[in-house]
Coordinates of C-alpha atoms and ligand atoms in Angstrom, one line a residue:
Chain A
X1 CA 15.6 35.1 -3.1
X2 CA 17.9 36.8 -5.7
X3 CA 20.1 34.9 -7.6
X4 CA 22.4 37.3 -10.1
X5 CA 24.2 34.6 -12.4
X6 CA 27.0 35.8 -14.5
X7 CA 25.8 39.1 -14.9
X8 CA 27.7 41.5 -17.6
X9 CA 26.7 45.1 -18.1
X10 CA 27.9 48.6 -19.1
X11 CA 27.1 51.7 -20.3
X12 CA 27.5 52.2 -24.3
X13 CA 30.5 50.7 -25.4
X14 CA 32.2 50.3 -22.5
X15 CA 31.7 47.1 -20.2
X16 CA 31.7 47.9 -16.2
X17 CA 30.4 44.2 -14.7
X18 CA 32.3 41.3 -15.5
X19 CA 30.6 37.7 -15.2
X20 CA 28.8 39.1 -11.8
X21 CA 27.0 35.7 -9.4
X22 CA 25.6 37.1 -5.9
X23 CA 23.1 35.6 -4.1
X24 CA 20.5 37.1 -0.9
X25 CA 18.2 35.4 1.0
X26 CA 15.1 36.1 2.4
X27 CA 15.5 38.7 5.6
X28 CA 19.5 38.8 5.0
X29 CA 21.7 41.7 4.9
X30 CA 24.4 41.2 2.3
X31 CA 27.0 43.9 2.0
X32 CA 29.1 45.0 -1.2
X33 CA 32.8 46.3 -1.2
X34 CA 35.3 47.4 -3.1
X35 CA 37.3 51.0 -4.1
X36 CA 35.8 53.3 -6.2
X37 CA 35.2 52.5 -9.8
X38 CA 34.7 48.8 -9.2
X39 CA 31.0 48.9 -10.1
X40 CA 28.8 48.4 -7.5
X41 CA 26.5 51.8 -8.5
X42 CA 26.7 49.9 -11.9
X43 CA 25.7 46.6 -10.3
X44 CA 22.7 47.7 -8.0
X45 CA 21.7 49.7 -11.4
X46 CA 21.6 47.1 -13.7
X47 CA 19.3 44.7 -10.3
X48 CA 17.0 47.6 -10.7
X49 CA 16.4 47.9 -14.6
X50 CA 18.4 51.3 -15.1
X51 CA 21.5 49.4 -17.0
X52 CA 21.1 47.3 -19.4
X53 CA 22.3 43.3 -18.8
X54 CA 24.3 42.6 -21.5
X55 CA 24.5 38.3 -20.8
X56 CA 23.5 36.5 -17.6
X57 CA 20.4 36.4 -15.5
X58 CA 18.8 37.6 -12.7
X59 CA 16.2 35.8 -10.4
X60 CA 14.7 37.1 -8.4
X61 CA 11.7 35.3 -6.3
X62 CA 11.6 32.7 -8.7
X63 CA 10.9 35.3 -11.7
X64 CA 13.6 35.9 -14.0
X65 CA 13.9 39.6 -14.3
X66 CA 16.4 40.0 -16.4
X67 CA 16.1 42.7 -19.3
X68 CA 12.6 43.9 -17.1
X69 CA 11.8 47.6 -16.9
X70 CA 12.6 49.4 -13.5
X71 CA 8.9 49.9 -12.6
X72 CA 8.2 46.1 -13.0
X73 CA 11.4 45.5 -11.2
X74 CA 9.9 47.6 -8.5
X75 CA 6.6 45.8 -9.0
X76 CA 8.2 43.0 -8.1
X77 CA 9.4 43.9 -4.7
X78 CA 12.8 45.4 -5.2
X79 CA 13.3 48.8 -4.0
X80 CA 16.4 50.8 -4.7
X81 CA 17.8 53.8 -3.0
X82 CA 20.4 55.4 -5.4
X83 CA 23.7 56.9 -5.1
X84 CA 22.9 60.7 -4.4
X85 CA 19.9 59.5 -2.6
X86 CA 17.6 61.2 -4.8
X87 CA 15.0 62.3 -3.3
X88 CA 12.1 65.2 -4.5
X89 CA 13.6 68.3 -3.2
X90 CA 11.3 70.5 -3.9
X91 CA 8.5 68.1 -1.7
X92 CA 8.3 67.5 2.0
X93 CA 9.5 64.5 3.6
X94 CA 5.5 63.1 3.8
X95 CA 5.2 64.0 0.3
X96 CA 8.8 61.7 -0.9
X97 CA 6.7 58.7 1.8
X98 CA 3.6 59.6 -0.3
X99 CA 5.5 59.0 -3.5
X100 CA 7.6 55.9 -2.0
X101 CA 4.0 54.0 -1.3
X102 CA 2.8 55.2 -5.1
X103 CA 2.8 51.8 -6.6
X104 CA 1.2 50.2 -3.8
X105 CA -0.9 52.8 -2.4
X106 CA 0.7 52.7 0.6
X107 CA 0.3 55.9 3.0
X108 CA 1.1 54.6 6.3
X109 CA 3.7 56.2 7.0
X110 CA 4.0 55.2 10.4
X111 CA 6.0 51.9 9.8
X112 CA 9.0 53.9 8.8
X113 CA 8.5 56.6 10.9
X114 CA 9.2 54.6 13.8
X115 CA 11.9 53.1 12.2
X116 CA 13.3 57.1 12.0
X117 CA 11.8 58.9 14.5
X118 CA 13.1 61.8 13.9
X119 CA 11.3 62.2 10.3
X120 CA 8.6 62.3 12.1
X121 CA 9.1 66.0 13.6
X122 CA 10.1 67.1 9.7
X123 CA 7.3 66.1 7.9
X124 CA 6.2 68.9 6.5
X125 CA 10.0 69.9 5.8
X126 CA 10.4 70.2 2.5
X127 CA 14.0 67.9 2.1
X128 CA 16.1 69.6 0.0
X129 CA 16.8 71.8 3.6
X130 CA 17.4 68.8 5.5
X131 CA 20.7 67.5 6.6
X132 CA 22.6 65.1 4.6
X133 CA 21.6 62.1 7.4
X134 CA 17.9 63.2 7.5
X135 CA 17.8 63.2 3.7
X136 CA 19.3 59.6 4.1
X137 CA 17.1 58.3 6.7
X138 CA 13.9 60.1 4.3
X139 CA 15.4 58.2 1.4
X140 CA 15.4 54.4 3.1
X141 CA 12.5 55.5 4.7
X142 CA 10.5 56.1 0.7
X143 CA 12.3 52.8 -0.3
X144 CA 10.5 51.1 2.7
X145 CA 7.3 52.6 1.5
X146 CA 6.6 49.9 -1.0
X147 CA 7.1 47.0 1.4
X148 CA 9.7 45.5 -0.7
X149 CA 11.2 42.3 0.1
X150 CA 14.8 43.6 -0.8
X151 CA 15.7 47.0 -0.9
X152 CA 19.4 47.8 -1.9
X153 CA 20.9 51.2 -0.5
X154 CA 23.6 52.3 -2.3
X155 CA 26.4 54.5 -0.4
X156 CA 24.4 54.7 3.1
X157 CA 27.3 57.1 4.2
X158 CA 28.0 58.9 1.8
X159 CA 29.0 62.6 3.3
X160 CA 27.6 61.9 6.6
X161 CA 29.4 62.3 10.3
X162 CA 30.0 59.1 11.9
X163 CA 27.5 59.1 14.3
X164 CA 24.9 59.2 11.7
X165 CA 25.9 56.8 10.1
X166 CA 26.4 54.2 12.9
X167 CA 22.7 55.5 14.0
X168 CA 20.9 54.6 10.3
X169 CA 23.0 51.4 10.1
X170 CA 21.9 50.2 13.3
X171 CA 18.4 50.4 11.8
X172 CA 19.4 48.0 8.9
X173 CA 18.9 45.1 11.6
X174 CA 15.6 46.0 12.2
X175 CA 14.6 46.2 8.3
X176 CA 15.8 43.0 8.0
X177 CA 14.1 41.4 10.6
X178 CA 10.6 42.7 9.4
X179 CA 10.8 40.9 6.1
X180 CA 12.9 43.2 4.2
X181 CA 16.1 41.6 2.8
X182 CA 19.3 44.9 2.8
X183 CA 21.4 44.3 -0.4
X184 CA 24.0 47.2 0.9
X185 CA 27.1 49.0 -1.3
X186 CA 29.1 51.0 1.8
X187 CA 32.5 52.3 1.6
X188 CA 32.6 52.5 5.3
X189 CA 34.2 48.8 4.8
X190 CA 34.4 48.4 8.7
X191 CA 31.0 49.3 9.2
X192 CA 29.3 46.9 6.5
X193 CA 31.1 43.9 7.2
X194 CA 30.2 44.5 11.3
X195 CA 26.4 45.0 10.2
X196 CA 26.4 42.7 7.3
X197 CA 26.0 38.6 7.6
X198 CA 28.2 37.9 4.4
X199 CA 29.7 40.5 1.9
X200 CA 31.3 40.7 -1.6
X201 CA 34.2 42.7 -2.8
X202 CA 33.9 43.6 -6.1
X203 CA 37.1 45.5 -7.8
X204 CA 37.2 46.1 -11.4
X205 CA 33.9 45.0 -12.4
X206 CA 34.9 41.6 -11.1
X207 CA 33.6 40.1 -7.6
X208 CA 37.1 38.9 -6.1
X209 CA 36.1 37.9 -2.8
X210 CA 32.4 36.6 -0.9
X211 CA 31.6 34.8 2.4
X212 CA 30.7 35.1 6.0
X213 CA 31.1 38.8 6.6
X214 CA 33.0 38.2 10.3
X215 CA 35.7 36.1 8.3
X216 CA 36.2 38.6 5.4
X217 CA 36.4 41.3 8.2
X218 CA 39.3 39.3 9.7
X219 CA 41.1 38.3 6.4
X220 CA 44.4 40.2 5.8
X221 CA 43.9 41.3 2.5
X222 CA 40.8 43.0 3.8
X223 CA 42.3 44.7 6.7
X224 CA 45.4 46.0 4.3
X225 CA 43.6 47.3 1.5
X226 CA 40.8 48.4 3.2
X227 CA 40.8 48.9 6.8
X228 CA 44.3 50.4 6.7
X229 CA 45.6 47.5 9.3
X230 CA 49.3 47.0 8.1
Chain B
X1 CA -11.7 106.8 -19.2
X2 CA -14.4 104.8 -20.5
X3 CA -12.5 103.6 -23.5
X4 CA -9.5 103.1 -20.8
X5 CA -11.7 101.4 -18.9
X6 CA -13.7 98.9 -21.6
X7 CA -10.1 97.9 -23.2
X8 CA -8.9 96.7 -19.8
X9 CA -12.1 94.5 -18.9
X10 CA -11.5 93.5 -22.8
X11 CA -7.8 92.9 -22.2
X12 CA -8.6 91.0 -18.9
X13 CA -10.8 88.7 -20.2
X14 CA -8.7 87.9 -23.1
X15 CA -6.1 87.1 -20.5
X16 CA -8.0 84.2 -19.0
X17 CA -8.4 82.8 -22.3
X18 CA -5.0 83.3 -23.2
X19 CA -4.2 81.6 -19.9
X20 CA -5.6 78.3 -21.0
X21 CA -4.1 78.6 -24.3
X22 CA -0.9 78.8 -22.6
X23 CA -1.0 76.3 -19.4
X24 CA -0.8 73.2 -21.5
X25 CA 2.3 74.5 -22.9
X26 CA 3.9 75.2 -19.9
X27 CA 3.0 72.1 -18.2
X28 CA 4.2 69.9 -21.0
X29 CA 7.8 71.6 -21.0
X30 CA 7.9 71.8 -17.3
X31 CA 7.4 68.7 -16.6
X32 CA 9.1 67.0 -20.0
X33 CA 11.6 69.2 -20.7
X34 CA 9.8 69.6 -24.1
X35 CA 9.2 72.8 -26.1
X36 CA 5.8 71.6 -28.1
X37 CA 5.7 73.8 -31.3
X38 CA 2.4 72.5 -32.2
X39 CA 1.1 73.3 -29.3
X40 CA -0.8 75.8 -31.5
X41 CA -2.3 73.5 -33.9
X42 CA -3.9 71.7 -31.0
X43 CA -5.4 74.7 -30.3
X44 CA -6.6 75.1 -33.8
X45 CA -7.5 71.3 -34.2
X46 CA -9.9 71.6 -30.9
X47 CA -11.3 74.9 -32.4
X48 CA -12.1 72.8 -35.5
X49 CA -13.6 69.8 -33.6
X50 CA -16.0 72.0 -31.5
X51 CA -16.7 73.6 -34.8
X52 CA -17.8 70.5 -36.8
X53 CA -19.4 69.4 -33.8
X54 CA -21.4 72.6 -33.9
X55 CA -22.1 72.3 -37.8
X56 CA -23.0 68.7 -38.1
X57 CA -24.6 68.0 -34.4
X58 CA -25.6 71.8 -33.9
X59 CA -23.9 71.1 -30.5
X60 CA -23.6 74.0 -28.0
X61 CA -19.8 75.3 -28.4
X62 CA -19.3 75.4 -24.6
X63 CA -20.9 71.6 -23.8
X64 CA -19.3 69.9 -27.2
X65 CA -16.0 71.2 -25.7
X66 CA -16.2 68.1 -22.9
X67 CA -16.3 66.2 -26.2
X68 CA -13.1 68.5 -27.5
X69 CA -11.6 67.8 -24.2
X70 CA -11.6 64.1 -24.5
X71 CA -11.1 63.6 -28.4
X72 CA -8.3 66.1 -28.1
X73 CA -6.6 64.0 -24.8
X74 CA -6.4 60.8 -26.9
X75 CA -4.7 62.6 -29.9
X76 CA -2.1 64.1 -27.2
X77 CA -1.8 60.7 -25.5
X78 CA -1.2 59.2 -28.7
X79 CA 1.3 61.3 -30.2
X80 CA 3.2 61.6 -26.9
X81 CA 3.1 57.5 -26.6
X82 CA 4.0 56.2 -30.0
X83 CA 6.0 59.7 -31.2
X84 CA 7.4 62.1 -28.9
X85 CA 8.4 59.6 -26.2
X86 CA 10.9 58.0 -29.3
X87 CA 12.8 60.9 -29.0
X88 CA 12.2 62.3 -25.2
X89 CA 15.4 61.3 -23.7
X90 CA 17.1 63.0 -26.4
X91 CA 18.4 66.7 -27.1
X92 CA 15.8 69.4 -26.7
X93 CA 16.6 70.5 -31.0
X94 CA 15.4 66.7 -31.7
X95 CA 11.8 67.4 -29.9
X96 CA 12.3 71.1 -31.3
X97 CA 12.4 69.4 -34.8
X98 CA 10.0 66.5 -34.1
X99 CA 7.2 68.9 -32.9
X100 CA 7.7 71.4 -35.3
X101 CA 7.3 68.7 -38.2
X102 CA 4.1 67.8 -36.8
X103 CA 2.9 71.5 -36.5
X104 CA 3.4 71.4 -40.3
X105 CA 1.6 68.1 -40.7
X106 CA -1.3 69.2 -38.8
X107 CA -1.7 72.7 -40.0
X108 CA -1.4 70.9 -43.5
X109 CA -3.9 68.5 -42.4
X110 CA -6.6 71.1 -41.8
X111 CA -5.8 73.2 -44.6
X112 CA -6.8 70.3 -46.4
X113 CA -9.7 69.0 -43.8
X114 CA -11.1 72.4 -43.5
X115 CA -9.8 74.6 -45.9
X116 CA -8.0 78.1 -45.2
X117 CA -11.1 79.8 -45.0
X118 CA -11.7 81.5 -41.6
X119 CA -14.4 79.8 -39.8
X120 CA -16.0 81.0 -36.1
X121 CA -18.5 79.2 -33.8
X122 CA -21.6 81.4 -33.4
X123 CA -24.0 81.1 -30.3
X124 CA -27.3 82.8 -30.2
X125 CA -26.0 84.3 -27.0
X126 CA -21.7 84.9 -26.9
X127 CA -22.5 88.3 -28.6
X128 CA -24.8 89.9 -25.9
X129 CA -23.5 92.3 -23.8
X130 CA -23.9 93.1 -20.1
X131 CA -23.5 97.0 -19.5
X132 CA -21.8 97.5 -16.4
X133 CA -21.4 101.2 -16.1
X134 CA -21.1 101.9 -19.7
X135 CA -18.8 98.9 -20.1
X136 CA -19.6 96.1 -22.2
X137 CA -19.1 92.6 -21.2
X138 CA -19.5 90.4 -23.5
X139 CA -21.4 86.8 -22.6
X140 CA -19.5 84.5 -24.3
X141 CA -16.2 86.3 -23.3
X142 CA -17.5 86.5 -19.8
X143 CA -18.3 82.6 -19.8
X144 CA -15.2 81.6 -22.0
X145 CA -13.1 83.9 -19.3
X146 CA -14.6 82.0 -16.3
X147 CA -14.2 78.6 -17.8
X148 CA -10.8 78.8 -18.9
X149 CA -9.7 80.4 -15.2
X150 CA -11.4 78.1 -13.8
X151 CA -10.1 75.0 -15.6
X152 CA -6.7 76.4 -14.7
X153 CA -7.7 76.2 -11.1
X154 CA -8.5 72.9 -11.2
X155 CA -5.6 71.7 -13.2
X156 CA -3.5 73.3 -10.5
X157 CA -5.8 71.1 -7.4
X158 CA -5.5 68.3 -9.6
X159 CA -1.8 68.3 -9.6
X160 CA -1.4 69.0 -6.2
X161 CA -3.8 66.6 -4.6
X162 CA -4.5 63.7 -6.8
X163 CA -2.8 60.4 -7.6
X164 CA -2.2 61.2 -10.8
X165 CA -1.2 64.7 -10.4
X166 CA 1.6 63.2 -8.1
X167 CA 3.3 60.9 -10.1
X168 CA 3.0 63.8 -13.4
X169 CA 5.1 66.3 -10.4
X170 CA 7.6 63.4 -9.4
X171 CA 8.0 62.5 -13.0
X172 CA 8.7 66.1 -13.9
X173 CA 11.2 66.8 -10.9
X174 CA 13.3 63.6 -11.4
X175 CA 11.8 60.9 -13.8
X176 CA 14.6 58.2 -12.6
X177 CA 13.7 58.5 -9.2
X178 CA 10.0 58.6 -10.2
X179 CA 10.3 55.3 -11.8
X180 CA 12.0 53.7 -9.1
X181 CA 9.2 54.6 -6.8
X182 CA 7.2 52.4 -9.5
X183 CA 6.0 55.1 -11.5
X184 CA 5.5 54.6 -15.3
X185 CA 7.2 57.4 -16.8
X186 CA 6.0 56.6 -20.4
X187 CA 2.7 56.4 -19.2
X188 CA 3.2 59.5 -17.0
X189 CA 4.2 61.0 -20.1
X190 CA 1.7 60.7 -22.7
X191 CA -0.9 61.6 -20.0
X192 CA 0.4 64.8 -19.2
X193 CA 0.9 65.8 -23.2
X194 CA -2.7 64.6 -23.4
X195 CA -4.2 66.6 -20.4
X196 CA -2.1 69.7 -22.2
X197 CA -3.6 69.0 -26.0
X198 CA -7.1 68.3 -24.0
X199 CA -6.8 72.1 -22.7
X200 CA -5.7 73.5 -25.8
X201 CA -8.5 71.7 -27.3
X202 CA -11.1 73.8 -25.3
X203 CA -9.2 77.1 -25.3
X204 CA -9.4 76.7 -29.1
X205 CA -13.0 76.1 -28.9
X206 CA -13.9 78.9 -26.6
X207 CA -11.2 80.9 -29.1
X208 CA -14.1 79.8 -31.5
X209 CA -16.7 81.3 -30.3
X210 CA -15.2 84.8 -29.3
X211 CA -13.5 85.0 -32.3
X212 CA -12.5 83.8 -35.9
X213 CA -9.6 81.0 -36.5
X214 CA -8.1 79.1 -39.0
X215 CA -5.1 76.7 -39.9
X216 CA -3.1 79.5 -40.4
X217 CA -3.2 80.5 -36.7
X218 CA -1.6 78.0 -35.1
X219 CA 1.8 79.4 -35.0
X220 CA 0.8 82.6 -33.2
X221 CA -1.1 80.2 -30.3
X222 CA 1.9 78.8 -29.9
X223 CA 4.2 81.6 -29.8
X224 CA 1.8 83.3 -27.3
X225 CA 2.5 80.4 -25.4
X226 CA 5.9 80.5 -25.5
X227 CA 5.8 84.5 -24.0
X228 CA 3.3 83.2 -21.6
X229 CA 4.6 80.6 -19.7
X230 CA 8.0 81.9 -20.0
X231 CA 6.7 85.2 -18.6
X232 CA 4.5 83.3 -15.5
X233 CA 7.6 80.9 -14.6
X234 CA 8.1 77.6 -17.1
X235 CA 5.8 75.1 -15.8
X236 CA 4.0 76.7 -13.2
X237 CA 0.5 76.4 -14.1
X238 CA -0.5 79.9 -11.9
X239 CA 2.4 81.5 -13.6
X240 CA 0.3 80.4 -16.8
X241 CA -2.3 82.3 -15.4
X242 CA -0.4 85.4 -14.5
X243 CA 1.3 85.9 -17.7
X244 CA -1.9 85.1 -20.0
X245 CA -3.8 88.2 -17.7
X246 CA -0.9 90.6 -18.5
X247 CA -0.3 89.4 -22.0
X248 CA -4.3 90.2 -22.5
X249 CA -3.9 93.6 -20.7
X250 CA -1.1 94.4 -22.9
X251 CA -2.1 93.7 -25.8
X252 CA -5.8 95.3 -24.9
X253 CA -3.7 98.8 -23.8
X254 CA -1.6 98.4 -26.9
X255 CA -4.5 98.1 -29.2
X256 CA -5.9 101.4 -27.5
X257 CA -3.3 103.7 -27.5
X258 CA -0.7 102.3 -30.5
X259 CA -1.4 101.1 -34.0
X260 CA -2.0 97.2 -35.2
X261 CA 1.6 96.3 -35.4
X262 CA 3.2 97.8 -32.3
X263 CA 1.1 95.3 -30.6
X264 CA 2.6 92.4 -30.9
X265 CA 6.4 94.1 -30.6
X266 CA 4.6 95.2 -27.2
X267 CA 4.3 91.8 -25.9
X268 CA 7.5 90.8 -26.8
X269 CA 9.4 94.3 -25.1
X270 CA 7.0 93.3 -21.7
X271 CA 8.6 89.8 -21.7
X272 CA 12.2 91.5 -21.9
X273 CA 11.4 93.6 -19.1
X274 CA 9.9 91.2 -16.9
X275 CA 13.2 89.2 -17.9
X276 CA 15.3 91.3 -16.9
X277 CA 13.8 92.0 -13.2
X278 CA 12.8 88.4 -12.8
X279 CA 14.6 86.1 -14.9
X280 CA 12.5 83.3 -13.5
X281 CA 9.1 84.6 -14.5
X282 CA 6.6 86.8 -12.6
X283 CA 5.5 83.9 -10.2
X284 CA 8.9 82.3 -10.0
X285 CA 10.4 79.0 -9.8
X286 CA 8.2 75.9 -10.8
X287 CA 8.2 73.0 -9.0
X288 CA 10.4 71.3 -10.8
X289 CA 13.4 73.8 -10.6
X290 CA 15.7 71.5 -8.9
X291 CA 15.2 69.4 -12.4
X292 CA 17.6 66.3 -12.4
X293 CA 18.2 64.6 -15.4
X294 CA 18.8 61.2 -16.3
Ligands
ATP1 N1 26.7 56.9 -16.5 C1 27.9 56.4 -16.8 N2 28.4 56.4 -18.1 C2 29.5 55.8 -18.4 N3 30.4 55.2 -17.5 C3 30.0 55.2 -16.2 C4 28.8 55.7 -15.8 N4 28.6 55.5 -14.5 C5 29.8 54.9 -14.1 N5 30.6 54.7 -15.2 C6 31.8 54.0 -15.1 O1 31.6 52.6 -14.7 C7 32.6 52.2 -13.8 C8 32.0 51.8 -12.5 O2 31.4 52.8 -11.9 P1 30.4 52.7 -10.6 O3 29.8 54.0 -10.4 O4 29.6 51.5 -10.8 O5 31.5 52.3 -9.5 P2 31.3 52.3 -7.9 O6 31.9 51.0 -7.5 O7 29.9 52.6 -7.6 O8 32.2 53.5 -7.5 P3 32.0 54.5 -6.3 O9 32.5 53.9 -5.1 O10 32.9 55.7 -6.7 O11 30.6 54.9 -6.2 C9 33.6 53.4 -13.6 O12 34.7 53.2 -14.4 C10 32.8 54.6 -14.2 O13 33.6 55.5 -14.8
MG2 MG1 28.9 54.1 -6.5

């Protein structure tokens, strides 16, 4: 369903992705790896038309979208939940669905809402008072709004207690299973590759390992680098 | 008393106009992060429109300003699309410099178009009074008053409840996020700089029938704009409203009890004050406060 082929991108002068190939398929959830500064924010960014692409391609449903803006990106059927979430802080949680289901006119929010059930009792809550894992769950929830057929979620865990986390990725399943493909960039390493059917490990702007999540999950140089197993 | 009395309805009314004058400029740099200095010479260039349309059709000020209202949006969509939205993402001095430039070229424009001469829209009726208790009110500052407050209402519903009005508040909080909800910011863009020229269009008109205008004038609308929304709270359309109604009261009282001149250092010593108290304007923050760039 998305094919990235030897994607290169950066941001002025300085190159971040080096000759990048990923695939996801239909209803998969793919995770992304890799220490900080490898360039997976960059990656997701330059799927969803923020970065440039500097050489390469990428397919996505057949179309090539490469060099595309981000709302025909989004047109198209990717959704993308950024790094920092970014949500409307000033707007309630039914007012940041509203906005998720703009381009399609969407306003059923119950889909998502039973998805997160507990957005439901906040949703006249205006977000930027919510807790870090409630903002989270609001944010997937607005990417879901547009029935995408991929939607990427970049740092799922980022500040949040454990349980939270364990309680949103538990959803991803569920996404996937009802048409939405989960393109996901996690430093909870553990947790991706356990929710995740294959995975990538980007370092440097290079992708230096992909397969079968269970297998990367059991590989040594996983477990050293990343899982702290000596 | 009377006087008292009869420069306060005076300033009051004022005010509402004043308020019109001034939302479009707050909008625009509320939701743009854009400080329009021709925001004035829209005001001027709708004055001018409803005026030729009164001259040549002998169109009704107050109905041709639907035509002002829409010849005025396309101009503002325009200029936002193919001019200002070059340089958006940039500094704020590069949209400073841009929209000052084109304050010059339009001002030029009419000097040349319609001459300096001072021109004013006349109605068979804007001069009669109603007598309320030895107070005059009169019409056409009665019906320009009511118009412009309630066109501000409207704009205000508008952005709260519509479509449109949605993706111009989401654009304005956080335009990356905005566009990955599918949102065209561009588009977003050009629209909101039109609706704000469109109502600078008809507060010039209405200016035109109360009152006498020409080219000259635009810098003043736009620096009474500037107090304005800065005084109400930078974009919030009520604050608009707020600060236009004090800024009329002011300058109504200061025309009453202080010579010509002191007025206009009036206004500015009000804005410090308010400042000071409320550094976020009377009505207070906007609903793009928590403003993220990029
Ligand atoms: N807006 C930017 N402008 C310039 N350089 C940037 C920008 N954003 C990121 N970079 C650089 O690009 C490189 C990759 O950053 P990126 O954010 O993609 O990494 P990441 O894998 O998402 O890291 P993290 O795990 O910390 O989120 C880094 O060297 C970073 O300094
Ligand atoms: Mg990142």
């Amino acid at each position: 369903m998305l094919e990235v082929k030897g994607v290169c991108a950066g941001y002025g002068r300085v190159q971040v992705l080096w000759d990048v190939d990923l695939t996801v398929s239909a209803n998969e959830i793919v995770a992304l790896v890799g220490p900080n500064g490898a360039g997976k924010t960059t990656l997701l960014r330059a799927l969803s038309g923020m970065v440039p692409i500097r050489d390469g391609s990428v397919t996505f449903l057949g179309e090539d979208i490469t060099g595309r803006s981000i709302e025909r990106i989004v047109d198209l059927g990717i959704s993308h939940v950024p790094e920092g979430r970014r949500l409307f802080p000033g707007l309630t949680v039914k007012d940041n669905l509203r906005l998720g289901g703009w381009r399609n006119r969407n306003t059923d929010i119950d889909r998502v809402i039973d998805l997160f059930p507990k957005l439901g009792d906040r949703l006249s809550q205006v977000t930027g008072s919510m807790s870090g894992g409630e903002q989270q769950m609001c944010a997937i929830a607005r990417g879901l709004m547009g029935k995408p057929d991929l939607i990427m979620i970049d740092e799922l865990s980022m500040g949040l207690a454990p349980v939270i986390v364990e309680e949103i990725i538990g959803r991803l399943a569920d996404i996937a299973a009802s048409g939405t493909a989960v393109l996901l960039v996690e430093q909870d390493v553990d947790a991706a590759l356990t929710v995740a059917e294959r995975a990538y490990v980007m370092e440097t702007g290079r992708v230096v390992m992909s397969g079968n999540a269970g297998v990367l999950l059991a590989d040594p140089r996983i477990q050293q680098s990343y899982l702290g197993i000596a | 008393m009377t006087g008292f009395l009869q420069a306060t309805v005076y300033g009051l009314l004022q005010g509402g106009l004043l308020a019109l004058v001034a939302v479009g400029f707050s909008l625009v740099w509320g939701v743009m992060n854009v400080v329009n200095l021709s925001h004035g010479a829209f005001v001027v260039l709708g004055a001018y429109v409803g005026w030729q349309l009164n001259t040549s059709l002998g169109l009704d000020p107050f109905l041709g300003m639907v035509i002002v209202a829409l010849v005025l949006f396309c101009i503002g969509y325009a200029v936002q699309r193919f001019l200002i939205n070059l340089v958006v993402n940039g500094p704020i001095f590069i949209t400073l410099l841009l929209t000052f430039g084109l304050e010059l070229l339009l001002v030029q424009g009419m000097n040349i178009v319609f001459t300096a001469n001072y021109q004013s829209i006349p109605t068979s009726y804007a001069g009669n009074a109603i007598v309320l208790g030895g107070i005059q009110v009169p019409l056409g500052r009665l019906l320009a008053f009511l118009l412009a407050v309630g066109i501000t209402v409207l704009l205000v519903k508008v952005m709260a409840n519509t479509r449109i009005g949605m993706s111009i508040m989401a654009t304005g909080m956080d335009r990356g996020a905005a566009r990955l909800m599918g949102i065209r910011a561009r588009h977003v863009y050009a629209l909101t700089f039109g609706i704000a020229t469109a109502l600078a269009g008809m507060a010039g008109t209405m200016v035109g029938t109360v009152g006498t205008f020409n080219p000259a004038a635009a810098g003043g609308f736009t620096l009474l704009s500037f107090v304005i929304a800065v005084l109400g709270g930078l974009g919030n359309m009520y604050g608009a409203m707020v600060g236009g109604l004090l800024m009329g009261l002011v300058q109504a009282w200061g025309g009453y009890y202080l010579s010509g001149t002191w007025v206009n250092a009036l206004a500015f010593l009000v804005l410090v004050i308010v400042l000071m108290f409320r550094p976020s304007g009377l009505v207070g923050k906007a609903f793009y406060a928590a403003r993220v760039e990029v």
